[in-house]
Amino acid sequence: MTNLSINSINGAARSVTGAVIRAVPEVTVNYKRANKTIAWIGKKISSPQNRLILGVSALLSQPFIDLNNRKVDEDTRKISAARTVAKIIAGTLTGVAIRAGCIKAIDAFSKLPAQLKNVKNPKLKTLFTPEAALNGVLKDLTHYKKALGTIISLVVMTFTNFLIDAPLTKFLTNKFVDKIHEKDKAKVVKLQTNKEVAHE
């Protein structure tokens, strides 16, 4: 009996998998174009842009999930969506700003020897410059600066999550909830006014 049920489950799973594979249209990938696209993304999109993309995509999807949660009442749905929007906005703003700021700071203190002409205090400007770059082996530090800036920003954000993100999220949530309650009160007043007019 057990073998029969396991075999039937396996057979059903295989047929469903086969149906899904047959339903997916065939796609021919242009590898040169795909490689160019991936290379462009690697060069142009660093962690601040990546955080912004995540924030925007979250803002376009997560609040609607909260608003369509049928397990709770309407007021709870609205407040949950407001909290989600506040959290996304606060996290995105601070995440993008701190990442960009840290990368900019690393850039300011990772100069190559060729960039140090007429610079006061060149030792400070090469504080984060790797030894290989100072010796003339490395000519481009773009990826290094972005990577080191991102690592430092992650360390910074362990503190800013409590110092900036949490208070900003609370502030924005309160603002959004107040707006929701104002709109709800206005709707109730309008309904009562319409009923009174109808009775007259």
mmCIF file of C-alpha atoms in Angstrom:
data_model
loop_
_atom_site.group_PDB
_atom_site.id
_atom_site.type_symbol
_atom_site.label_atom_id
_atom_site.label_comp_id
_atom_site.label_asym_id
_atom_site.label_seq_id
_atom_site.Cartn_x
_atom_site.Cartn_y
_atom_site.Cartn_z
ATOM 1 C CA MET A 1 0.000 0.000 0.000
ATOM 2 C CA THR A 2 2.836 2.394 0.913
ATOM 3 C CA ASN A 3 4.804 1.557 -2.235
ATOM 4 C CA LEU A 4 1.678 2.111 -4.305
ATOM 5 C CA SER A 5 1.037 5.555 -2.798
ATOM 6 C CA ILE A 6 4.718 6.604 -3.145
ATOM 7 C CA ASN A 7 4.740 5.435 -6.789
ATOM 8 C CA SER A 8 1.522 7.301 -7.524
ATOM 9 C CA ILE A 9 2.900 10.495 -5.916
ATOM 10 C CA ASN A 10 6.141 10.179 -7.913
ATOM 11 C CA GLY A 11 4.171 9.606 -11.120
ATOM 12 C CA ALA A 12 1.967 12.633 -10.448
ATOM 13 C CA ALA A 13 5.015 14.799 -9.688
ATOM 14 C CA ARG A 14 6.699 13.701 -12.923
ATOM 15 C CA SER A 15 3.610 14.441 -14.995
ATOM 16 C CA VAL A 16 3.227 17.908 -13.424
ATOM 17 C CA THR A 17 6.929 18.654 -14.015
ATOM 18 C CA GLY A 18 6.613 17.487 -17.629
ATOM 19 C CA ALA A 19 3.557 19.696 -18.155
ATOM 20 C CA VAL A 20 5.383 22.739 -16.757
ATOM 21 C CA ILE A 21 8.439 22.088 -18.974
ATOM 22 C CA ARG A 22 6.228 21.714 -22.056
ATOM 23 C CA ALA A 23 4.352 24.924 -21.199
ATOM 24 C CA VAL A 24 7.524 27.046 -20.943
ATOM 25 C CA PRO A 25 8.375 28.485 -24.379
ATOM 26 C CA GLU A 26 11.785 27.785 -25.893
ATOM 27 C CA VAL A 27 14.183 30.688 -25.536
ATOM 28 C CA THR A 28 17.421 31.211 -27.414
ATOM 29 C CA VAL A 29 19.930 33.162 -25.334
ATOM 30 C CA ASN A 30 22.337 35.472 -27.128
ATOM 31 C CA TYR A 31 25.409 34.801 -24.970
ATOM 32 C CA LYS A 32 27.385 37.802 -26.260
ATOM 33 C CA ARG A 33 24.559 40.176 -25.427
ATOM 34 C CA ALA A 34 23.971 38.466 -22.057
ATOM 35 C CA ASN A 35 27.672 38.720 -21.187
ATOM 36 C CA LYS A 36 27.715 42.399 -22.175
ATOM 37 C CA THR A 37 24.646 43.065 -20.042
ATOM 38 C CA ILE A 38 26.138 41.276 -17.033
ATOM 39 C CA ALA A 39 29.449 43.137 -17.486
ATOM 40 C CA TRP A 40 27.595 46.468 -17.714
ATOM 41 C CA ILE A 41 25.605 45.681 -14.541
ATOM 42 C CA GLY A 42 28.843 44.764 -12.754
ATOM 43 C CA LYS A 43 30.486 48.053 -13.766
ATOM 44 C CA LYS A 44 27.584 50.469 -13.367
ATOM 45 C CA ILE A 45 25.423 49.081 -10.558
ATOM 46 C CA SER A 46 27.127 49.148 -7.178
ATOM 47 C CA SER A 47 25.652 48.543 -3.720
ATOM 48 C CA PRO A 48 23.822 51.934 -3.381
ATOM 49 C CA GLN A 49 21.980 51.389 -6.682
ATOM 50 C CA ASN A 50 21.364 47.766 -5.732
ATOM 51 C CA ARG A 51 19.805 48.880 -2.420
ATOM 52 C CA LEU A 52 17.654 51.420 -4.258
ATOM 53 C CA ILE A 53 16.394 48.754 -6.693
ATOM 54 C CA LEU A 54 15.541 46.463 -3.750
ATOM 55 C CA GLY A 55 13.738 49.301 -1.975
ATOM 56 C CA VAL A 56 11.661 50.314 -5.002
ATOM 57 C CA SER A 57 10.697 46.702 -5.803
ATOM 58 C CA ALA A 58 9.725 46.146 -2.139
ATOM 59 C CA LEU A 59 7.653 49.358 -2.157
ATOM 60 C CA LEU A 60 5.822 48.174 -5.280
ATOM 61 C CA SER A 61 4.924 44.773 -3.826
ATOM 62 C CA GLN A 62 4.968 44.374 -0.028
ATOM 63 C CA PRO A 63 2.315 46.981 0.975
ATOM 64 C CA PHE A 64 -0.178 45.339 -1.395
ATOM 65 C CA ILE A 65 0.421 41.970 0.269
ATOM 66 C CA ASP A 66 -0.448 43.586 3.637
ATOM 67 C CA LEU A 67 -3.527 45.312 2.197
ATOM 68 C CA ASN A 68 -4.841 42.032 0.779
ATOM 69 C CA ASN A 69 -4.372 39.967 3.953
ATOM 70 C CA ARG A 70 -7.909 38.668 4.546
ATOM 71 C CA LYS A 71 -7.002 37.086 7.913
ATOM 72 C CA VAL A 72 -7.168 40.476 9.671
ATOM 73 C CA ASP A 73 -9.650 43.374 9.696
ATOM 74 C CA GLU A 74 -9.384 46.407 7.405
ATOM 75 C CA ASP A 75 -7.911 48.773 10.010
ATOM 76 C CA THR A 76 -5.128 46.286 10.861
ATOM 77 C CA ARG A 77 -4.388 45.829 7.135
ATOM 78 C CA LYS A 78 -4.008 49.583 6.634
ATOM 79 C CA ILE A 79 -1.763 50.046 9.695
ATOM 80 C CA SER A 80 0.352 47.033 8.706
ATOM 81 C CA ALA A 81 0.784 48.449 5.184
ATOM 82 C CA ALA A 82 1.681 51.879 6.641
ATOM 83 C CA ARG A 83 4.324 50.281 8.879
ATOM 84 C CA THR A 84 5.716 48.326 5.932
ATOM 85 C CA VAL A 85 5.931 51.449 3.735
ATOM 86 C CA ALA A 86 7.628 53.395 6.549
ATOM 87 C CA LYS A 87 10.144 50.595 7.120
ATOM 88 C CA ILE A 88 10.954 50.337 3.392
ATOM 89 C CA ILE A 89 11.360 54.113 2.969
ATOM 90 C CA ALA A 90 13.556 54.484 6.074
ATOM 91 C CA GLY A 91 15.684 51.453 5.212
ATOM 92 C CA THR A 92 16.118 52.498 1.584
ATOM 93 C CA LEU A 93 17.000 56.131 2.361
ATOM 94 C CA THR A 94 19.564 55.283 5.016
ATOM 95 C CA GLY A 95 20.893 52.248 3.132
ATOM 96 C CA VAL A 96 21.503 54.173 -0.092
ATOM 97 C CA ALA A 97 22.909 57.258 1.679
ATOM 98 C CA ILE A 98 25.306 55.336 3.947
ATOM 99 C CA ARG A 99 26.562 53.044 1.171
ATOM 100 C CA ALA A 100 27.114 55.984 -1.198
ATOM 101 C CA GLY A 101 28.766 58.036 1.563
ATOM 102 C CA CYS A 102 31.148 55.241 2.558
ATOM 103 C CA ILE A 103 32.148 54.564 -1.062
ATOM 104 C CA LYS A 104 32.741 58.316 -1.540
ATOM 105 C CA ALA A 105 34.857 58.424 1.632
ATOM 106 C CA ILE A 106 36.944 55.432 0.518
ATOM 107 C CA ASP A 107 37.391 57.098 -2.877
ATOM 108 C CA ALA A 108 38.691 60.266 -1.181
ATOM 109 C CA PHE A 109 41.307 58.286 0.792
ATOM 110 C CA SER A 110 42.333 55.756 -1.904
ATOM 111 C CA LYS A 111 44.181 57.921 -4.397
ATOM 112 C CA LEU A 112 46.784 56.623 -6.853
ATOM 113 C CA PRO A 113 50.284 58.206 -6.921
ATOM 114 C CA ALA A 114 49.476 59.966 -10.230
ATOM 115 C CA GLN A 115 46.546 61.739 -8.517
ATOM 116 C CA LEU A 116 48.673 63.172 -5.704
ATOM 117 C CA LYS A 117 50.228 66.121 -7.554
ATOM 118 C CA ASN A 118 49.670 69.420 -5.717
ATOM 119 C CA VAL A 119 47.878 67.563 -2.904
ATOM 120 C CA LYS A 120 48.402 68.619 0.688
ATOM 121 C CA ASN A 121 48.978 65.703 3.051
ATOM 122 C CA PRO A 122 49.332 62.887 0.477
ATOM 123 C CA LYS A 123 49.644 60.245 3.242
ATOM 124 C CA LEU A 124 46.049 60.895 4.300
ATOM 125 C CA LYS A 125 44.839 60.644 0.691
ATOM 126 C CA THR A 126 46.456 57.184 0.367
ATOM 127 C CA LEU A 127 45.195 55.887 3.730
ATOM 128 C CA PHE A 128 43.178 53.078 2.099
ATOM 129 C CA THR A 129 45.208 52.721 -1.104
ATOM 130 C CA PRO A 130 46.520 49.141 -1.409
ATOM 131 C CA GLU A 131 50.299 48.612 -1.545
ATOM 132 C CA ALA A 132 50.081 47.213 -5.095
ATOM 133 C CA ALA A 133 48.520 50.479 -6.308
ATOM 134 C CA LEU A 134 51.200 52.574 -4.592
ATOM 135 C CA ASN A 135 53.859 50.467 -6.345
ATOM 136 C CA GLY A 136 52.211 51.085 -9.727
ATOM 137 C CA VAL A 137 50.927 47.507 -10.218
ATOM 138 C CA LEU A 138 47.215 48.412 -9.938
ATOM 139 C CA LYS A 139 45.929 51.189 -12.183
ATOM 140 C CA ASP A 140 42.171 50.966 -11.580
ATOM 141 C CA LEU A 141 40.752 50.848 -8.055
ATOM 142 C CA THR A 142 37.046 51.220 -8.934
ATOM 143 C CA HIS A 143 35.936 47.749 -7.807
ATOM 144 C CA TYR A 144 38.232 47.877 -4.768
ATOM 145 C CA LYS A 145 36.721 51.202 -3.636
ATOM 146 C CA LYS A 146 33.157 49.972 -4.119
ATOM 147 C CA ALA A 147 33.830 46.704 -2.274
ATOM 148 C CA LEU A 148 35.656 48.335 0.660
ATOM 149 C CA GLY A 149 33.040 51.106 0.861
ATOM 150 C CA THR A 150 30.266 48.506 0.983
ATOM 151 C CA ILE A 151 32.027 46.522 3.736
ATOM 152 C CA ILE A 152 32.529 49.663 5.829
ATOM 153 C CA SER A 153 28.915 50.726 5.230
ATOM 154 C CA LEU A 154 27.699 47.369 6.595
ATOM 155 C CA VAL A 155 29.673 47.994 9.786
ATOM 156 C CA VAL A 156 28.295 51.551 10.019
ATOM 157 C CA MET A 157 24.730 50.296 9.483
ATOM 158 C CA THR A 158 24.903 47.990 12.507
ATOM 159 C CA PHE A 159 24.769 51.234 14.525
ATOM 160 C CA THR A 160 22.562 53.368 12.281
ATOM 161 C CA ASN A 161 19.851 50.683 12.285
ATOM 162 C CA PHE A 162 19.195 51.622 15.932
ATOM 163 C CA LEU A 163 20.178 55.296 15.787
ATOM 164 C CA ILE A 164 18.458 56.330 12.527
ATOM 165 C CA ASP A 165 16.356 53.545 10.946
ATOM 166 C CA ALA A 166 14.224 52.637 13.968
ATOM 167 C CA PRO A 167 13.330 56.243 14.984
ATOM 168 C CA LEU A 168 12.706 57.242 11.355
ATOM 169 C CA THR A 169 10.485 54.191 10.807
ATOM 170 C CA LYS A 170 8.497 55.022 13.960
ATOM 171 C CA PHE A 171 8.148 58.679 12.921
ATOM 172 C CA LEU A 172 6.971 57.805 9.388
ATOM 173 C CA THR A 173 4.604 55.087 10.668
ATOM 174 C CA ASN A 174 2.947 57.570 13.047
ATOM 175 C CA LYS A 175 2.580 60.111 10.218
ATOM 176 C CA PHE A 176 1.030 57.545 7.866
ATOM 177 C CA VAL A 177 -1.302 56.142 10.562
ATOM 178 C CA ASP A 178 -2.473 59.672 11.452
ATOM 179 C CA LYS A 179 -3.260 60.299 7.771
ATOM 180 C CA ILE A 180 -5.188 56.991 7.566
ATOM 181 C CA HIS A 181 -7.235 57.883 10.679
ATOM 182 C CA GLU A 182 -7.939 61.387 9.317
ATOM 183 C CA LYS A 183 -9.229 59.905 6.044
ATOM 184 C CA ASP A 184 -11.354 57.338 7.914
ATOM 185 C CA LYS A 185 -12.875 60.078 10.120
ATOM 186 C CA ALA A 186 -13.601 62.197 7.041
ATOM 187 C CA LYS A 187 -15.351 59.200 5.415
ATOM 188 C CA VAL A 188 -17.489 58.608 8.536
ATOM 189 C CA VAL A 189 -18.463 62.293 8.718
ATOM 190 C CA LYS A 190 -19.345 62.295 5.000
ATOM 191 C CA LEU A 191 -21.504 59.148 5.392
ATOM 192 C CA GLN A 192 -23.341 60.641 8.375
ATOM 193 C CA THR A 193 -23.925 63.898 6.484
ATOM 194 C CA ASN A 194 -25.280 62.000 3.470
ATOM 195 C CA LYS A 195 -27.631 59.960 5.708
ATOM 196 C CA GLU A 196 -28.929 63.125 7.397
ATOM 197 C CA VAL A 197 -29.524 64.780 4.017
ATOM 198 C CA ALA A 198 -31.300 61.617 2.767
ATOM 199 C CA HIS A 199 -33.637 61.566 5.822
ATOM 200 C CA GLU A 200 -34.569 65.215 5.306
#
